[in-house]
Amino acid sequence: MRLLLVEDEVEMARALMAVLVQQKHIVDHMTSIENAREALLSNVHDAVILDRQLPDGDGLALLREMRDAGDKTPVIVLTAQNEPGERVDGLDDGADDYLGKPFLADELMARLRAVVRRSESYISKVFAEGNVEIDLDHQELKISGSVVPLTRREMLVLQILARRIGKTVLRATLEEAVYGYDDEIQSNALDSHVSRLRRKLADAGACMTIHTIRGIGYLMKGT
Amino acid sequence: MRLLLVEDEVEMARALMAVLVQQKHIVDHMTSIENAREALLSNVHDAVILDRQLPDGDGLALLREMRDAGDKTPVIVLTAQNEPGERVDGLDDGADDYLGKPFLADELMARLRAVVRRSESYISKVFAEGNVEIDLDHQELKISGSVVPLTRREMLVLQILARRIGKTVLRATLEEAVYGYDDEIQSNALDSHVSRLRRKLADAGACMTIHTIRGIGYLMKGT
DNA sequence: GCAAAAACGTTGCAGCAACATTACGTTCAA
DNA sequence: TTGAACGTAATGTTGCTGCAACGTTTTTGC
């Protein structure tokens, strides 16, 4: 990971750098709010470790600036004392976690991992192609990054087709997947769902379409 | 937190349950290695409290199994005597801490906190977004700085949803997290809790709402 | 090539399953 | 004994879904 360390105390900074570098992280070290502000413009850091006591003011000021500017990079605030008051201050200003000195290197590393993992949305995409993402874990369809609401049946149809992308899926296979074996259907319910699904995909600008293989089934592929 | 207690002695188990539940933790109680093994499959526990003397063997056997399988869930081993020999046994097998009976409730709680905090499975001490703060350590919800009293179940639902903010959480996931696996649910208890939780959030002016994804689950996000 | 039939597409709507809300009885700890 | 927490059930609400009717496209039979 690439981290931004904002800490002016020499000894503390040296110790932190040693630990972080040893863990194979890339660390940019700044000793003032002003320098840190500039470094943040690059927007390449996975997380920020921010001391409160800095030569040109309270670190929380920088944190507030970041949040006001919509910067959601995870920030761990280092506080000299573990006072309840100070703690709430940091949280109100948008800190993701705080750490009272002195602390163990292990604890910092654990917090860091936790905070970064939380900011990266849980990665469980089983399918992703073009601008279409299907998150099986959360049963969500995303197109160009934004969620497209699907009903349960639509999601089922989509998943079957996506799993066999580029391959024709028999009509019977779809019916069996969407309904039970025993559950027989006596209408064109499946067609309805495909129709509504097509519309949602098109409206959202998906780069995939569902083709009809007449007499056989359906097939999904990129456009 | 959600804990797994493996202890067959009735009196000891009752006392531990009382202490842990009072601290707003959810405890799954198993009385044998076999049952505990099954419970661990779900992989949802923040820590395990493991007795050595169990009807179907030494608890350390289960601990070894877990570590061999790559399970890093923190484990605190309870030993009948505080013999140096026994202690080393446990630590060699991958225990995170040990506790010799008899012990004080406070000591267990402190060890538990320490052990869980060290482990990286613990997401963070706090969750904060907008005017909503969740303090996992104290099991408190704060909105705009003031505490909103929640019941145990409400807190659990909230934590699960908050941990996956912006993502749909399957109904089954919530049910499994709030109740045990064996504990089957035959009513709309979950719906009740969601309903009451929604009301409390709204009344307190929270900037987050719980959305229903019909047929799939729930989703929490900022307004 | 043409008509007819078959297969599929689309859309409105009623029914019903899923969900929301609230009241009430039970349990259990203080 | 009292009150909080919780599960249960009754009742109200919502919107998914199957269905059917009608339109469109492709295939078939001649």
PDB file of N, CA and C (backbone and C1' of nucleotides) in Angstrom, chain A residues 151-153 179 187-188 192-193 214, chain D residues 16-21 25-27:
ATOM      1  N   THR A 151     -35.276  -7.179  -9.715  1.00  0.00           N
ATOM      2  CA  THR A 151     -36.095  -8.019  -8.850  1.00  0.00           C
ATOM      3  C   THR A 151     -35.403  -9.373  -8.751  1.00  0.00           C
ATOM      4  N   ARG A 152     -35.947 -10.208  -7.893  1.00  0.00           N
ATOM      5  CA  ARG A 152     -35.314 -11.491  -7.627  1.00  0.00           C
ATOM      6  C   ARG A 152     -35.246 -12.351  -8.889  1.00  0.00           C
ATOM      7  N   ARG A 153     -36.348 -12.418  -9.580  1.00  0.00           N
ATOM      8  CA  ARG A 153     -36.408 -13.261 -10.782  1.00  0.00           C
ATOM      9  C   ARG A 153     -35.486 -12.719 -11.864  1.00  0.00           C
ATOM     10  N   TYR A 179     -37.596 -21.265 -11.842  1.00  0.00           N
ATOM     11  CA  TYR A 179     -38.680 -21.891 -11.110  1.00  0.00           C
ATOM     12  C   TYR A 179     -38.190 -23.264 -10.674  1.00  0.00           C
ATOM     13  N   SER A 187     -47.381 -19.997 -18.721  1.00  0.00           N
ATOM     14  CA  SER A 187     -47.528 -18.721 -19.402  1.00  0.00           C
ATOM     15  C   SER A 187     -46.153 -18.307 -19.898  1.00  0.00           C
ATOM     16  N   ASN A 188     -46.049 -17.123 -20.374  1.00  0.00           N
ATOM     17  CA  ASN A 188     -44.774 -16.639 -20.876  1.00  0.00           C
ATOM     18  C   ASN A 188     -44.052 -15.802 -19.826  1.00  0.00           C
ATOM     19  N   SER A 192     -41.445 -12.508 -20.049  1.00  0.00           N
ATOM     20  CA  SER A 192     -41.671 -11.224 -19.393  1.00  0.00           C
ATOM     21  C   SER A 192     -40.412 -10.762 -18.683  1.00  0.00           C
ATOM     22  N   HIS A 193     -39.831 -11.673 -17.927  1.00  0.00           N
ATOM     23  CA  HIS A 193     -38.652 -11.297 -17.156  1.00  0.00           C
ATOM     24  C   HIS A 193     -37.499 -10.915 -18.063  1.00  0.00           C
ATOM     25  N   ARG A 214     -33.895 -18.355 -31.494  1.00  0.00           N
ATOM     26  CA  ARG A 214     -35.267 -18.783 -31.717  1.00  0.00           C
ATOM     27  C   ARG A 214     -35.402 -20.303 -31.659  1.00  0.00           C
TER      28      ARG A 214
ATOM     29  P    DC D  16     -40.780  -4.234  -7.206  1.00  0.00           P
ATOM     30  O5'  DC D  16     -40.555  -5.810  -7.457  1.00  0.00           O
ATOM     31  C5'  DC D  16     -40.369  -6.644  -6.340  1.00  0.00           C
ATOM     32  C4'  DC D  16     -41.098  -7.957  -6.526  1.00  0.00           C
ATOM     33  C3'  DC D  16     -40.806  -8.675  -7.837  1.00  0.00           C
ATOM     34  O3'  DC D  16     -40.628 -10.058  -7.522  1.00  0.00           O
ATOM     35  C1'  DC D  16     -43.143  -8.385  -7.600  1.00  0.00           C
ATOM     36  P    DT D  17     -40.000 -11.045  -8.596  1.00  0.00           P
ATOM     37  O5'  DT D  17     -41.317 -11.708  -9.205  1.00  0.00           O
ATOM     38  C5'  DT D  17     -42.264 -12.258  -8.311  1.00  0.00           C
ATOM     39  C4'  DT D  17     -43.484 -12.738  -9.070  1.00  0.00           C
ATOM     40  C3'  DT D  17     -43.200 -13.267 -10.481  1.00  0.00           C
ATOM     41  O3'  DT D  17     -43.890 -14.481 -10.641  1.00  0.00           O
ATOM     42  C1'  DT D  17     -44.926 -11.675 -10.544  1.00  0.00           C
ATOM     43  P    DG D  18     -43.362 -15.566 -11.710  1.00  0.00           P
ATOM     44  O5'  DG D  18     -44.764 -16.144 -12.191  1.00  0.00           O
ATOM     45  C5'  DG D  18     -45.750 -16.431 -11.222  1.00  0.00           C
ATOM     46  C4'  DG D  18     -47.126 -16.207 -11.806  1.00  0.00           C
ATOM     47  C3'  DG D  18     -47.365 -16.863 -13.172  1.00  0.00           C
ATOM     48  O3'  DG D  18     -48.640 -17.484 -13.154  1.00  0.00           O
ATOM     49  C1'  DG D  18     -47.806 -14.530 -13.317  1.00  0.00           C
ATOM     50  P    DC D  19     -49.036 -18.470 -14.342  1.00  0.00           P
ATOM     51  O5'  DC D  19     -50.065 -17.563 -15.140  1.00  0.00           O
ATOM     52  C5'  DC D  19     -51.089 -16.879 -14.414  1.00  0.00           C
ATOM     53  C4'  DC D  19     -51.712 -15.820 -15.286  1.00  0.00           C
ATOM     54  C3'  DC D  19     -51.981 -16.257 -16.722  1.00  0.00           C
ATOM     55  O3'  DC D  19     -53.385 -16.324 -16.909  1.00  0.00           O
ATOM     56  C1'  DC D  19     -51.083 -14.047 -16.606  1.00  0.00           C
ATOM     57  P    DA D  20     -53.922 -17.131 -18.222  1.00  0.00           P
ATOM     58  O5'  DA D  20     -54.442 -15.914 -19.094  1.00  0.00           O
ATOM     59  C5'  DA D  20     -55.057 -14.813 -18.454  1.00  0.00           C
ATOM     60  C4'  DA D  20     -55.034 -13.605 -19.369  1.00  0.00           C
ATOM     61  C3'  DA D  20     -55.307 -13.930 -20.842  1.00  0.00           C
ATOM     62  O3'  DA D  20     -56.167 -12.944 -21.375  1.00  0.00           O
ATOM     63  C1'  DA D  20     -53.299 -12.731 -20.664  1.00  0.00           C
ATOM     64  P    DA D  21     -57.085 -13.332 -22.625  1.00  0.00           P
ATOM     65  O5'  DA D  21     -57.060 -11.958 -23.441  1.00  0.00           O
ATOM     66  C5'  DA D  21     -56.938 -10.734 -22.734  1.00  0.00           C
ATOM     67  C4'  DA D  21     -56.138  -9.758 -23.566  1.00  0.00           C
ATOM     68  C3'  DA D  21     -56.335  -9.906 -25.079  1.00  0.00           C
ATOM     69  O3'  DA D  21     -56.602  -8.637 -25.655  1.00  0.00           O
ATOM     70  C1'  DA D  21     -54.039  -9.934 -24.547  1.00  0.00           C
ATOM     71  P    DT D  25     -40.990  -6.126 -36.199  1.00  0.00           P
ATOM     72  O5'  DT D  25     -40.420  -7.611 -36.267  1.00  0.00           O
ATOM     73  C5'  DT D  25     -39.613  -8.082 -35.194  1.00  0.00           C
ATOM     74  C4'  DT D  25     -39.428  -9.582 -35.321  1.00  0.00           C
ATOM     75  C3'  DT D  25     -38.812 -10.044 -36.647  1.00  0.00           C
ATOM     76  O3'  DT D  25     -37.677 -10.846 -36.350  1.00  0.00           O
ATOM     77  C1'  DT D  25     -40.732 -11.323 -36.111  1.00  0.00           C
ATOM     78  P    DT D  26     -36.651 -11.243 -37.565  1.00  0.00           P
ATOM     79  O5'  DT D  26     -36.967 -12.796 -37.737  1.00  0.00           O
ATOM     80  C5'  DT D  26     -36.818 -13.655 -36.606  1.00  0.00           C
ATOM     81  C4'  DT D  26     -37.510 -14.969 -36.871  1.00  0.00           C
ATOM     82  C3'  DT D  26     -37.016 -15.710 -38.117  1.00  0.00           C
ATOM     83  O3'  DT D  26     -36.532 -16.986 -37.711  1.00  0.00           O
ATOM     84  C1'  DT D  26     -39.387 -15.684 -38.010  1.00  0.00           C
ATOM     85  P    DT D  27     -35.767 -17.921 -38.807  1.00  0.00           P
ATOM     86  O5'  DT D  27     -36.876 -19.036 -39.047  1.00  0.00           O
ATOM     87  C5'  DT D  27     -37.431 -19.722 -37.917  1.00  0.00           C
ATOM     88  C4'  DT D  27     -38.694 -20.450 -38.334  1.00  0.00           C
ATOM     89  C3'  DT D  27     -38.497 -21.451 -39.469  1.00  0.00           C
ATOM     90  O3'  DT D  27     -38.891 -22.735 -39.010  1.00  0.00           O
ATOM     91  C1'  DT D  27     -40.418 -20.095 -39.833  1.00  0.00           C
TER      92       DT D  27
END
